[in-house]
Short mmCIF file of C-alpha atoms and ligand atoms in Angstrom, two decimals:
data_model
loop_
_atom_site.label_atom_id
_atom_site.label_comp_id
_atom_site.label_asym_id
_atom_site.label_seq_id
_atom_site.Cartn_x
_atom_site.Cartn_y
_atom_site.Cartn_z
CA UNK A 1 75.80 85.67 98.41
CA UNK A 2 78.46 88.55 98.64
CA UNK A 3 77.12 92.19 99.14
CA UNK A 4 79.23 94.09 97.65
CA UNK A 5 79.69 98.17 97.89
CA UNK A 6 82.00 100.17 95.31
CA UNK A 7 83.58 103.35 95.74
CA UNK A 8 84.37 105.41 92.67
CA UNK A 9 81.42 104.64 89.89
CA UNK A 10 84.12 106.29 87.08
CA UNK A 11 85.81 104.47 84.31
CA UNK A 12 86.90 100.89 86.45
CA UNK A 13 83.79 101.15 88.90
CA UNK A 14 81.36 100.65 86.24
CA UNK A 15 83.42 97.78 84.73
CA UNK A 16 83.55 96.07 88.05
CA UNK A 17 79.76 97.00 87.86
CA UNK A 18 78.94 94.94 85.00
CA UNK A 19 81.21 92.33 86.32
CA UNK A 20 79.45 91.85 89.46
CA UNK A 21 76.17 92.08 87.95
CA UNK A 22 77.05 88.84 85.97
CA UNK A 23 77.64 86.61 88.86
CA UNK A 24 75.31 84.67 90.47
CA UNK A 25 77.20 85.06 93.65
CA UNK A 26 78.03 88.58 94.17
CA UNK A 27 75.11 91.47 94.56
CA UNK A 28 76.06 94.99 94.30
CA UNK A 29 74.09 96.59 96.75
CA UNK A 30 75.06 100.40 97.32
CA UNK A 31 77.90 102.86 95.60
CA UNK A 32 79.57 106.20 96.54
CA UNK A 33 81.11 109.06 93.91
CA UNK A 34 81.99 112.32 94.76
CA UNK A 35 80.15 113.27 91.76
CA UNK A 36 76.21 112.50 92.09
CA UNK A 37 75.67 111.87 88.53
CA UNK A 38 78.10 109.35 88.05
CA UNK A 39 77.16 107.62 91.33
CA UNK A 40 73.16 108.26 90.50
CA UNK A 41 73.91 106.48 87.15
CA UNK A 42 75.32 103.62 87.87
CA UNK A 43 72.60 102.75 90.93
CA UNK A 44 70.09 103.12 88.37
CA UNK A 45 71.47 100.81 86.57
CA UNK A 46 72.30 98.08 88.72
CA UNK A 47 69.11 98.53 91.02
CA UNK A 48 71.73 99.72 93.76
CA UNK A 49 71.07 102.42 96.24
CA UNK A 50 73.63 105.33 96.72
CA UNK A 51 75.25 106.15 99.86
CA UNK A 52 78.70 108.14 101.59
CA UNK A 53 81.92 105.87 100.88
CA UNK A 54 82.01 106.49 104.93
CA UNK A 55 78.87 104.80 105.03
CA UNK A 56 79.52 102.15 102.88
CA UNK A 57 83.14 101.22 104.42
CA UNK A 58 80.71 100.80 107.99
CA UNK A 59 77.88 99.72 106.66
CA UNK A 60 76.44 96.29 108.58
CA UNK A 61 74.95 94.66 105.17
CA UNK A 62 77.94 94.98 103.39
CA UNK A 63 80.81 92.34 102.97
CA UNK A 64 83.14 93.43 100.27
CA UNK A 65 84.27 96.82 98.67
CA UNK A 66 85.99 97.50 95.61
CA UNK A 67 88.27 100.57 96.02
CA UNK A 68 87.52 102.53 92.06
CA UNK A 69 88.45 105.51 93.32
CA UNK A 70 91.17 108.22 92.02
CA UNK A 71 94.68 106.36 93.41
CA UNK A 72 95.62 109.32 96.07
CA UNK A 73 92.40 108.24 98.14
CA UNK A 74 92.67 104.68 98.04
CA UNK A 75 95.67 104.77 101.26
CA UNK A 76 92.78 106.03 103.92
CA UNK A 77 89.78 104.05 101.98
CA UNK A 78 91.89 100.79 102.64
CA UNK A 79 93.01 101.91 106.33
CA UNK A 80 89.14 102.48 107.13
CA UNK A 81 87.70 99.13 105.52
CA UNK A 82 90.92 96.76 107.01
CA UNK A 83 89.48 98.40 110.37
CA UNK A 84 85.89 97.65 109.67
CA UNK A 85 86.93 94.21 108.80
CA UNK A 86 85.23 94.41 105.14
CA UNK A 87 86.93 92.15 102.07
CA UNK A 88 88.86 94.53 99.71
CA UNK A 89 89.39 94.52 96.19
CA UNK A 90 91.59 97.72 95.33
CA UNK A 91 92.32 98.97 92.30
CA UNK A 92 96.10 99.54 90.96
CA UNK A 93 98.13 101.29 92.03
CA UNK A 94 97.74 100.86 95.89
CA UNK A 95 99.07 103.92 96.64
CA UNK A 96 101.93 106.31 94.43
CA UNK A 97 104.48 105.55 96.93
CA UNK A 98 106.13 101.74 98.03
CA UNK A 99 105.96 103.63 101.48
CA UNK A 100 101.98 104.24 101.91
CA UNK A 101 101.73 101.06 100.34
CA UNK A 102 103.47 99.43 102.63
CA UNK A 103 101.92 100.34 105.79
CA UNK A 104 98.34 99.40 103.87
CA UNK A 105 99.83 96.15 103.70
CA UNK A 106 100.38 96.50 107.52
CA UNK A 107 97.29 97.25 108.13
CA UNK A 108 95.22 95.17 106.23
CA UNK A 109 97.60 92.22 107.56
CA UNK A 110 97.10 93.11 111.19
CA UNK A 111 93.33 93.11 110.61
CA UNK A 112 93.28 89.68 108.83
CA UNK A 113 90.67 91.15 105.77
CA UNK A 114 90.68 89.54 102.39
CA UNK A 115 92.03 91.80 99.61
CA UNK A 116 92.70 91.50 95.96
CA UNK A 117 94.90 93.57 94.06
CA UNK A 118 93.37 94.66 90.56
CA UNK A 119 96.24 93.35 88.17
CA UNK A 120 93.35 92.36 85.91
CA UNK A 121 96.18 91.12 83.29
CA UNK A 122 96.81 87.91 84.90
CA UNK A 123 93.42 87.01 84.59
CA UNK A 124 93.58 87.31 81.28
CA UNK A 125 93.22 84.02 79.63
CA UNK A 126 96.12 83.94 76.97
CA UNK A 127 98.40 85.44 79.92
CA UNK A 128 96.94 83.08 82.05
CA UNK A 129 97.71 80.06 79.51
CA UNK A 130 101.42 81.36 79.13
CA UNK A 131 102.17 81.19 83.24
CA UNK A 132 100.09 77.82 83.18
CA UNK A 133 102.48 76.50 80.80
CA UNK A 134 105.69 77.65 82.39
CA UNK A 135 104.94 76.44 85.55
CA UNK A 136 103.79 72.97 83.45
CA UNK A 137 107.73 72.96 82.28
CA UNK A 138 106.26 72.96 78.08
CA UNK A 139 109.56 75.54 77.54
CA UNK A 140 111.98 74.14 80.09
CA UNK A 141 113.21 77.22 82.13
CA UNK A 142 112.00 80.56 81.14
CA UNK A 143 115.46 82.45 80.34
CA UNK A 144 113.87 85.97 78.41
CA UNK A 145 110.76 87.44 79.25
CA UNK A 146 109.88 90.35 76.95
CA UNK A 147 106.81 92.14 77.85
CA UNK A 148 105.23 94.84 74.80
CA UNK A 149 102.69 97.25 76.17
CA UNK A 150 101.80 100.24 74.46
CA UNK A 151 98.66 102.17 74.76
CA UNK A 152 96.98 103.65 71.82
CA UNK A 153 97.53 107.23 72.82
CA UNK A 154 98.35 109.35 75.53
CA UNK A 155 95.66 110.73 78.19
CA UNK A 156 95.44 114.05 78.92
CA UNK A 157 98.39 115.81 80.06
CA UNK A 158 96.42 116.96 82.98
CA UNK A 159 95.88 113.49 84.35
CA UNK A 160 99.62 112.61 83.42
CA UNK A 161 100.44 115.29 86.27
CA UNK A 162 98.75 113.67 88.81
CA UNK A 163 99.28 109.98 87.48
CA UNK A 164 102.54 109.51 89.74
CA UNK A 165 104.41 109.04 86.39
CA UNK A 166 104.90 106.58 83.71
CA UNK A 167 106.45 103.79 85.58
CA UNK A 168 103.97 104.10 88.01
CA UNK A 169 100.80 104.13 86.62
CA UNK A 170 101.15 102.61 83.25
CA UNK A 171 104.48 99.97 83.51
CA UNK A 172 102.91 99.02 87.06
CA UNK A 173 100.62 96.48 85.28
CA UNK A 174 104.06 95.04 83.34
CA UNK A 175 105.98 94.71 86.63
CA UNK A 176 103.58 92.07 87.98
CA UNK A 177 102.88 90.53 84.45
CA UNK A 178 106.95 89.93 85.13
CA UNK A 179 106.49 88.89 88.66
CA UNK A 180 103.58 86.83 87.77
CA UNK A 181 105.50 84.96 84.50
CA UNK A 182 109.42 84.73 85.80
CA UNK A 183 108.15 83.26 89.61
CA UNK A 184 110.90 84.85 91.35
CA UNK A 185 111.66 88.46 92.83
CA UNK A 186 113.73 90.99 90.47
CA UNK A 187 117.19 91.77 92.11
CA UNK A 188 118.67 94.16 89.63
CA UNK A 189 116.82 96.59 87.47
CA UNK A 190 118.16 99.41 84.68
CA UNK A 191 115.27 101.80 83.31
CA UNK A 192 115.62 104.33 80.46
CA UNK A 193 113.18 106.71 78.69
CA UNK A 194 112.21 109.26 76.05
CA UNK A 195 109.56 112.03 75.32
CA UNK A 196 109.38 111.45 71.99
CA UNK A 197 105.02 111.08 71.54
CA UNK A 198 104.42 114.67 73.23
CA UNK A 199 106.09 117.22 74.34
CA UNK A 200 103.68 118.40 77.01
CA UNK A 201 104.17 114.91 78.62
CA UNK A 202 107.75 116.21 79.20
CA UNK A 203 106.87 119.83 79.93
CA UNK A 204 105.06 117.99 82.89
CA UNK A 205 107.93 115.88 83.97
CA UNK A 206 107.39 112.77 82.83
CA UNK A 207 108.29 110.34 79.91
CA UNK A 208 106.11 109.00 77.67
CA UNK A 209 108.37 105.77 75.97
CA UNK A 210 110.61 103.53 78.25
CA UNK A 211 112.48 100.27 78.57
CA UNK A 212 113.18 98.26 81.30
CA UNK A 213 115.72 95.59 81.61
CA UNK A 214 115.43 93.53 85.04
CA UNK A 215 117.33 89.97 86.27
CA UNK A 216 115.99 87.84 88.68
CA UNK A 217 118.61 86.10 91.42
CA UNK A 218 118.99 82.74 89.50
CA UNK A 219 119.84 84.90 86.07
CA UNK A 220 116.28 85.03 84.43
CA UNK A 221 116.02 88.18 82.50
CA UNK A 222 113.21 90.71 81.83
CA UNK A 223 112.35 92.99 79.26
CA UNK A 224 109.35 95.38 79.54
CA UNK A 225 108.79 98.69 76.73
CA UNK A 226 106.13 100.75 77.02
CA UNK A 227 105.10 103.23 74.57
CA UNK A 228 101.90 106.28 75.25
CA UNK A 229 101.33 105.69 71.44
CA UNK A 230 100.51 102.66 68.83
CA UNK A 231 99.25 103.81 66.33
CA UNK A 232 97.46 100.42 65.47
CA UNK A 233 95.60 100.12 68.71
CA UNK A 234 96.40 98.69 71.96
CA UNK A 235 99.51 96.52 71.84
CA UNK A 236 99.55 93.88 74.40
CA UNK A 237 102.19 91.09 73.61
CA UNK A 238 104.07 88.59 75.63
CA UNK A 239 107.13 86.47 74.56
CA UNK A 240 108.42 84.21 76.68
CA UNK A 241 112.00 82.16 75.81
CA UNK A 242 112.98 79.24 77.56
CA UNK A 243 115.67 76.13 77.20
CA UNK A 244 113.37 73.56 75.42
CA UNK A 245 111.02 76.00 73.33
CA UNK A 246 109.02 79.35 73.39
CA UNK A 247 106.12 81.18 73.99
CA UNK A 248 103.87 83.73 72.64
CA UNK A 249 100.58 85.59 73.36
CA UNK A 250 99.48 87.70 70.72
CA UNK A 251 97.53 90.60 70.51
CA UNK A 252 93.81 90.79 70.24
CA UNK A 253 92.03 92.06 66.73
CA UNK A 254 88.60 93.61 66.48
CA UNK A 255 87.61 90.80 64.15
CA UNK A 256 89.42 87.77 62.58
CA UNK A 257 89.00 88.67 59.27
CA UNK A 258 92.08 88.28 57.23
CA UNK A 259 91.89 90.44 53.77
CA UNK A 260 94.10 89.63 50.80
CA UNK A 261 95.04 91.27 47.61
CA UNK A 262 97.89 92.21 45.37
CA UNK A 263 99.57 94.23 48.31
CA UNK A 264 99.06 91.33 50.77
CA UNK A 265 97.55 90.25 53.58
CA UNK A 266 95.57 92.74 55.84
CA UNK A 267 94.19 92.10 59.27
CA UNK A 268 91.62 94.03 61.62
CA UNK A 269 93.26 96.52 63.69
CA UNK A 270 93.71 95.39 67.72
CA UNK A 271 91.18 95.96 69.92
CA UNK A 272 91.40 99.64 70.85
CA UNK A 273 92.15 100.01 74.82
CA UNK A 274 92.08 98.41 77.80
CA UNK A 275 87.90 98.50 78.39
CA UNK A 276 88.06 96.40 75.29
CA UNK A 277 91.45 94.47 75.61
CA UNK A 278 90.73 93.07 78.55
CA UNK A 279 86.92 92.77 79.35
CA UNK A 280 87.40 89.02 80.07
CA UNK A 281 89.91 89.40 82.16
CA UNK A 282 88.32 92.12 84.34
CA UNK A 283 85.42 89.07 85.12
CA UNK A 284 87.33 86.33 85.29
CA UNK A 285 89.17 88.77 87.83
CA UNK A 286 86.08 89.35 90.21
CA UNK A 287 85.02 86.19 90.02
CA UNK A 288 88.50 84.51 91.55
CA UNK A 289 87.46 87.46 94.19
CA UNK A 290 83.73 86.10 94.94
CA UNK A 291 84.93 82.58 94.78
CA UNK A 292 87.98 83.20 97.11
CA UNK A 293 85.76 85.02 99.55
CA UNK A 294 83.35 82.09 99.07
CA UNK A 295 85.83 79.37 99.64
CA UNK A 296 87.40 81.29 102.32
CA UNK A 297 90.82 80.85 100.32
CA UNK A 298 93.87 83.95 100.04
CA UNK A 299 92.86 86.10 96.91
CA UNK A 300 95.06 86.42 94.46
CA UNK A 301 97.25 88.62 93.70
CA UNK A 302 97.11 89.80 97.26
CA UNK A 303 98.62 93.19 98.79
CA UNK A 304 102.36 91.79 98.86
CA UNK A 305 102.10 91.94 94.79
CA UNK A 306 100.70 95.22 95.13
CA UNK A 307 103.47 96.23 97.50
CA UNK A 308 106.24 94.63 94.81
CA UNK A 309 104.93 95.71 91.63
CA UNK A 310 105.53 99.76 93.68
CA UNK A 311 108.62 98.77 94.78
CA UNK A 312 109.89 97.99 90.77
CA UNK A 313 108.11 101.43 89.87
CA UNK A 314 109.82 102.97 92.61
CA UNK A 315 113.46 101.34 91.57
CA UNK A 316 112.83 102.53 87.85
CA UNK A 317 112.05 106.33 88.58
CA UNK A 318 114.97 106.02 90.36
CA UNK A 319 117.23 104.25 87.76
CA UNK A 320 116.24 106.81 84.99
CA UNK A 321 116.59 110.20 87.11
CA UNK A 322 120.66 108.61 88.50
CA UNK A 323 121.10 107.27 84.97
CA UNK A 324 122.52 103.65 86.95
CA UNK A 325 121.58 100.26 87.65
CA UNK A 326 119.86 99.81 90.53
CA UNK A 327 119.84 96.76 92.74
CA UNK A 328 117.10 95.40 95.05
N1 NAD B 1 93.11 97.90 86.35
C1 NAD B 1 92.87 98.70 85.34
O1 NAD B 1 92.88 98.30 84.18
C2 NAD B 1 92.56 100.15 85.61
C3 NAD B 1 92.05 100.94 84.56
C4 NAD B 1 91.70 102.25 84.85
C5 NAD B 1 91.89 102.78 86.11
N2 NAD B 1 92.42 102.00 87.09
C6 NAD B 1 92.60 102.55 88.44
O2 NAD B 1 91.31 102.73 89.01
C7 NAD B 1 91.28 103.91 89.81
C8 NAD B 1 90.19 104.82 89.26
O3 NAD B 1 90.49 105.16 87.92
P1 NAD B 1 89.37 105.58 86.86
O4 NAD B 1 90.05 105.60 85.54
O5 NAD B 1 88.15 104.75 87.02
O6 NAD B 1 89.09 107.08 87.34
P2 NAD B 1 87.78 107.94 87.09
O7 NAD B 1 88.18 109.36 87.34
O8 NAD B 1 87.10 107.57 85.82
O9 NAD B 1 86.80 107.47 88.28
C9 NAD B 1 87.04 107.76 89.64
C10 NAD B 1 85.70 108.12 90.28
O10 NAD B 1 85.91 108.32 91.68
C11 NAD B 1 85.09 109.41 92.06
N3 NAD B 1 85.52 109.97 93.34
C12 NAD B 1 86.41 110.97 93.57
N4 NAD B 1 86.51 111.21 94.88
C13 NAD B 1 85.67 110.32 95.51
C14 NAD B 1 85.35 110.06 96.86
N5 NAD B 1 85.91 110.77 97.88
N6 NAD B 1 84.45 109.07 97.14
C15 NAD B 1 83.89 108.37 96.15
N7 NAD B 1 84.15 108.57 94.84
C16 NAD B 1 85.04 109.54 94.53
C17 NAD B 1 85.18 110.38 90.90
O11 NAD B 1 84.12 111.33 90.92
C18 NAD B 1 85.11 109.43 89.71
O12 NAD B 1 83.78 109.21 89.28
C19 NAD B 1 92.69 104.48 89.76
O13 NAD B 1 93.42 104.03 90.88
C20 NAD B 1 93.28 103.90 88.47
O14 NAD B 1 94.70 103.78 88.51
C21 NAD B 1 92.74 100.71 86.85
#
């Protein structure tokens, strides 16, 4: 059995929550919130008690934490559970700058401590079945990758300020999707993007529609476009072109229910947002965590990908505000 603590009982804490609360192997024992409702509510749930995240990263009957907390406090939550030698399962991004990520990488390296980085995508099992059958050869070698991901409408402009930007927050997820499908590190990377959804998103400095092209060393090529609007729910597709054949991964629909009449064919609209989009994936994702820490096996994807998928963020911000290719 895995005792688990989480910090940060918001939005992602309670998923992980339910998540853990469906395993057999994995207890959730105590939480922390700066807010005492939201931590209060989620205890009550899960039959948890409530203590200090200072007392939970220390705390004697606990192996594993999951980091839920807002991003700019993860960099001192993961320094002060490497050095009490507790598993970690953080959530993206690891920190808003490749730098601070970086030395959590050093840190949790030196100390030796199990830690998963939450890019809950590649647990999910379409995405999952597309890598499977790369790496099985069914399309030969993957030449195009071309990633759609477009959420179904912007948050609120006060959270864009503080969300470290487009690239960073929301494209983060699509760098290590392309990591995680092309099996090689980008070398060469051109970003551009618009304000076209809302003008406030601009006002506040950032972009809120963008396209990425990247190239890998051996030629593969990458594109990702993100959008802060669909107006038909969440779109989540993945293409994937290779020399013997193709793949696809299709969105997800609220219900398979196909409805035809003299204008045509009419299907449910996609599931709306991520909560929905991905609940399998965010189980399937703890559970490679519990089993890892079980098994004694490297989670995965560790800190490096954490570290990488920055680094790509990074090298777009950078390629949009010098208007230029940039290579890595
Ligand atoms: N993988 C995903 O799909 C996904 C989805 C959403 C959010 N996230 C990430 O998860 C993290 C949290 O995002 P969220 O949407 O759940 O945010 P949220 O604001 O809903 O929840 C964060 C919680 O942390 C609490 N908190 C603040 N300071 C604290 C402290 N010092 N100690 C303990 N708790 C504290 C807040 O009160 C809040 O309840 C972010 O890093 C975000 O990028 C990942």
């Amino acid at each position: 059995m895995t005792n688990f603590g989480i910090l940060g009982c918001g939005r992602i804490g309670q998923v992980h929550a339910k998540s853990l609360s469906r395993l057999p192997q994995a207890k959730l024992v105590t939480v922390a919130d700066a807010l005492p409702e939201a931590a209060s509510a989620l205890a009550r749930q899960y039959g948890a008690k409530i203590q200090a995240a200072e007392e939970i990263v220390t705390a004697s009957d606990i192996d594993a934490v999951i980091v839920a907390t807002p991003t700019t406090l993860h960099y001192d939550q993961i320094h002060a559970l490497a050095d009490a030698g507790k598993a970690i399962f953080c959530e993206k991004p690891i920190d808003l700058s490749s730098e601070r990520a970086g030395e959590c990488m050093a840190r949790v390296q030196a100390k030796g401590v199990p830690f998963l980085t939450a890019f809950n995508r590649r647990f999910d099992p379409q995405f999952a079945l597309v890598q499977a059958q790369i790496e099985a050869g069914v399309i030969g070698d993957p030449e195009i990758v071309i990633i759609t991901s477009r959420d179904p409408s912007p948050p609120p402009v006060a959270y864009i300020k503080q969300s470290g930007g487009l690239f960073r927050d929301m494209m983060i997820h699509d760098f290590d999707m392309a990591r995680f499908l092309l099996g090689e590190d980008i070398v060469e990377l051109h970003a551009t993007g618009s304000c076209l959804v809302d003008p406030a998103i601009g006002a506040a400095g950032d972009i809120d529609t963008a396209s990425v092209t990247m190239k890998t060393a051996s030629g593969k090529i990458c594109q990702i476009n993100n959008s802060r609007r669909a107006t038909y729910g969440y779109d989540q597709r993945i293409e994937v072109h290779g020399s013997k054949g193709m793949l696809q991964a299709a969105n997800h629909l609220e219900n398979l229910v196909t409805k035809a009449d003299a204008s045509g064919f009419a299907t449910a609209p996609n599931k709306h947002f991520f909560l929905e989009r991905y609940e399998t994936a965010y189980l399937a994702e703890m559970e490679s965590f519990v089993t890892a820490l079980k098994k004694g096996t490297t989670p995965n994807p560790g800190i490096e990908d954490g570290v990488k998928a920055q680094r790509l963020a990074d090298a777009a911000a950078k390629s949009l505000e010098t208007r230029s290719v940039v290579i890595l």
